[in-house]
Amino acid sequence: MKKIEAIIRKSRFDDVKNALLAADIEWFSYYDVRGNGKARQGRIYRGIVYDTSSIERILVSLVVRDKNVEKSVQAILKAAQTGEIGDGRIFITPVEDAVRIRTGERGDIALYNAEQEE
């Protein structure tokens, strides 16, 4: 199992969500996050300079079976990519175990319903 975390532009979230659903990834979490990037510029509005180095993004987090890692990453990559600076990052980390609270099932089976096995 792997945990995939993607930091993406807010404007690309609906595209990423739809791409994950199209790739049969139905369970994920997302959070509003802020961060700092390399780009440093100030925006001027009505004579006041605002610092735009703090960037608003969305963090999409999902845990998938090993066989679904590549299709999940490709779905996020294709949907989130604009080709401009600030498109974001994808991080992939190993997950040791998962437990379904309702049934106590452990491992891969905790991530999906066995009756829906492909």
mmCIF file of C-alpha atoms in Angstrom:
data_model
loop_
_atom_site.group_PDB
_atom_site.id
_atom_site.type_symbol
_atom_site.label_atom_id
_atom_site.label_comp_id
_atom_site.label_asym_id
_atom_site.label_seq_id
_atom_site.Cartn_x
_atom_site.Cartn_y
_atom_site.Cartn_z
ATOM 1 C CA MET A 1 0.000 0.000 0.000
ATOM 2 C CA LYS A 2 1.097 3.546 -0.682
ATOM 3 C CA LYS A 3 0.005 6.950 0.520
ATOM 4 C CA ILE A 4 -0.155 9.575 -2.216
ATOM 5 C CA GLU A 5 -0.245 13.232 -1.280
ATOM 6 C CA ALA A 6 -0.577 15.873 -3.958
ATOM 7 C CA ILE A 7 -0.350 19.607 -3.433
ATOM 8 C CA ILE A 8 -2.239 21.212 -6.312
ATOM 9 C CA ARG A 9 -3.684 24.532 -7.439
ATOM 10 C CA LYS A 10 -7.156 25.249 -6.074
ATOM 11 C CA SER A 11 -8.357 25.932 -9.611
ATOM 12 C CA ARG A 12 -7.428 22.371 -10.686
ATOM 13 C CA PHE A 13 -9.132 20.526 -7.808
ATOM 14 C CA ASP A 14 -12.369 19.658 -9.635
ATOM 15 C CA ASP A 15 -10.360 18.292 -12.575
ATOM 16 C CA VAL A 16 -8.207 16.166 -10.235
ATOM 17 C CA LYS A 17 -11.268 14.918 -8.345
ATOM 18 C CA ASN A 18 -12.979 13.885 -11.577
ATOM 19 C CA ALA A 19 -9.797 12.245 -12.897
ATOM 20 C CA LEU A 20 -9.430 10.173 -9.711
ATOM 21 C CA LEU A 21 -13.080 9.115 -9.852
ATOM 22 C CA ALA A 22 -12.624 8.142 -13.531
ATOM 23 C CA ALA A 23 -9.607 6.031 -12.465
ATOM 24 C CA ASP A 24 -11.864 4.178 -9.947
ATOM 25 C CA ILE A 25 -10.281 5.897 -6.941
ATOM 26 C CA GLU A 26 -13.364 6.691 -4.913
ATOM 27 C CA TRP A 27 -11.938 7.496 -1.495
ATOM 28 C CA PHE A 28 -9.627 10.392 -0.752
ATOM 29 C CA SER A 29 -9.357 13.353 1.580
ATOM 30 C CA TYR A 30 -8.511 16.931 0.748
ATOM 31 C CA TYR A 31 -7.514 19.944 2.764
ATOM 32 C CA ASP A 32 -7.017 23.651 2.180
ATOM 33 C CA VAL A 33 -3.347 24.408 2.823
ATOM 34 C CA ARG A 34 -0.988 27.342 2.538
ATOM 35 C CA GLY A 35 2.681 27.271 1.704
ATOM 36 C CA ASN A 36 5.621 29.220 0.401
ATOM 37 C CA GLY A 37 7.094 28.808 -3.050
ATOM 38 C CA LYS A 38 10.123 30.139 -4.869
ATOM 39 C CA ALA A 39 8.256 32.929 -6.619
ATOM 40 C CA ARG A 40 8.391 36.175 -4.659
ATOM 41 C CA GLN A 41 6.318 39.047 -5.882
ATOM 42 C CA GLY A 42 4.108 41.705 -4.434
ATOM 43 C CA ARG A 43 0.728 42.625 -5.819
ATOM 44 C CA ILE A 44 -0.372 46.232 -5.690
ATOM 45 C CA TYR A 45 -4.040 46.939 -5.068
ATOM 46 C CA ARG A 46 -5.202 50.513 -4.534
ATOM 47 C CA GLY A 47 -1.697 51.620 -3.705
ATOM 48 C CA ILE A 48 -1.069 48.928 -1.085
ATOM 49 C CA VAL A 49 1.536 46.213 -1.732
ATOM 50 C CA TYR A 50 0.398 42.715 -0.725
ATOM 51 C CA ASP A 51 2.843 39.848 -0.250
ATOM 52 C CA THR A 52 1.847 36.904 -2.443
ATOM 53 C CA SER A 53 4.618 34.529 -1.352
ATOM 54 C CA SER A 54 2.091 32.615 0.786
ATOM 55 C CA ILE A 55 0.247 30.442 -1.701
ATOM 56 C CA GLU A 56 -3.164 28.809 -1.210
ATOM 57 C CA ARG A 57 -3.314 25.218 -2.446
ATOM 58 C CA ILE A 58 -5.241 21.999 -1.868
ATOM 59 C CA LEU A 59 -3.623 18.885 -0.428
ATOM 60 C CA VAL A 60 -5.197 15.689 -1.783
ATOM 61 C CA SER A 61 -4.413 12.603 0.293
ATOM 62 C CA LEU A 62 -5.209 8.991 -0.582
ATOM 63 C CA VAL A 63 -4.033 5.499 0.310
ATOM 64 C CA VAL A 64 -4.143 2.938 -2.501
ATOM 65 C CA ARG A 65 -3.122 -0.632 -3.164
ATOM 66 C CA ASP A 66 0.214 -1.014 -4.950
ATOM 67 C CA LYS A 67 -1.501 -1.917 -8.224
ATOM 68 C CA ASN A 68 -3.356 1.432 -8.222
ATOM 69 C CA VAL A 69 -0.401 3.718 -7.520
ATOM 70 C CA GLU A 70 0.613 4.503 -11.092
ATOM 71 C CA LYS A 71 -2.905 5.106 -12.399
ATOM 72 C CA SER A 72 -3.600 7.403 -9.441
ATOM 73 C CA VAL A 73 -0.411 9.395 -9.981
ATOM 74 C CA GLN A 74 -1.076 9.677 -13.724
ATOM 75 C CA ALA A 75 -4.661 10.837 -13.103
ATOM 76 C CA ILE A 76 -3.450 13.573 -10.744
ATOM 77 C CA LEU A 77 -0.572 14.551 -13.014
ATOM 78 C CA LYS A 78 -2.683 14.902 -16.150
ATOM 79 C CA ALA A 79 -5.484 16.793 -14.396
ATOM 80 C CA ALA A 80 -3.317 19.156 -12.327
ATOM 81 C CA GLN A 81 -0.651 20.053 -14.882
ATOM 82 C CA THR A 82 -0.797 23.500 -16.485
ATOM 83 C CA GLY A 83 2.872 23.723 -17.493
ATOM 84 C CA GLU A 84 3.416 26.823 -15.379
ATOM 85 C CA ILE A 85 5.468 27.357 -12.238
ATOM 86 C CA GLY A 86 3.445 26.416 -9.166
ATOM 87 C CA ASP A 87 1.610 23.343 -10.469
ATOM 88 C CA GLY A 88 2.507 21.521 -7.243
ATOM 89 C CA ARG A 89 4.069 18.257 -6.113
ATOM 90 C CA ILE A 90 3.105 14.603 -5.655
ATOM 91 C CA PHE A 91 4.600 12.585 -2.794
ATOM 92 C CA ILE A 92 4.403 8.783 -2.534
ATOM 93 C CA THR A 93 5.197 7.010 0.742
ATOM 94 C CA PRO A 94 4.834 3.393 1.882
ATOM 95 C CA VAL A 95 2.017 2.443 4.268
ATOM 96 C CA GLU A 96 2.688 -0.449 6.631
ATOM 97 C CA ASP A 97 -0.872 -1.382 7.471
ATOM 98 C CA ALA A 98 -4.497 -0.279 7.300
ATOM 99 C CA VAL A 99 -7.408 -1.299 9.510
ATOM 100 C CA ARG A 100 -11.089 -0.979 8.667
ATOM 101 C CA ILE A 101 -12.668 0.147 11.920
ATOM 102 C CA ARG A 102 -16.107 -1.373 11.237
ATOM 103 C CA THR A 103 -14.875 -4.955 10.634
ATOM 104 C CA GLY A 104 -11.299 -5.020 11.923
ATOM 105 C CA GLU A 105 -10.001 -6.153 8.507
ATOM 106 C CA ARG A 106 -6.329 -5.399 7.987
ATOM 107 C CA GLY A 107 -4.108 -4.764 4.990
ATOM 108 C CA ASP A 108 -5.225 -4.232 1.385
ATOM 109 C CA ILE A 109 -8.714 -5.595 2.052
ATOM 110 C CA ALA A 110 -9.338 -2.644 4.411
ATOM 111 C CA LEU A 111 -9.063 -0.285 1.419
ATOM 112 C CA TYR A 112 -11.827 -1.750 -0.740
ATOM 113 C CA ASN A 113 -14.898 -3.957 -0.605
ATOM 114 C CA ALA A 114 -14.085 -7.588 -1.427
ATOM 115 C CA GLU A 115 -17.436 -8.074 -3.150
ATOM 116 C CA GLN A 116 -16.368 -5.392 -5.657
ATOM 117 C CA GLU A 117 -13.068 -7.133 -6.491
ATOM 118 C CA GLU A 118 -11.944 -6.492 -10.064
#
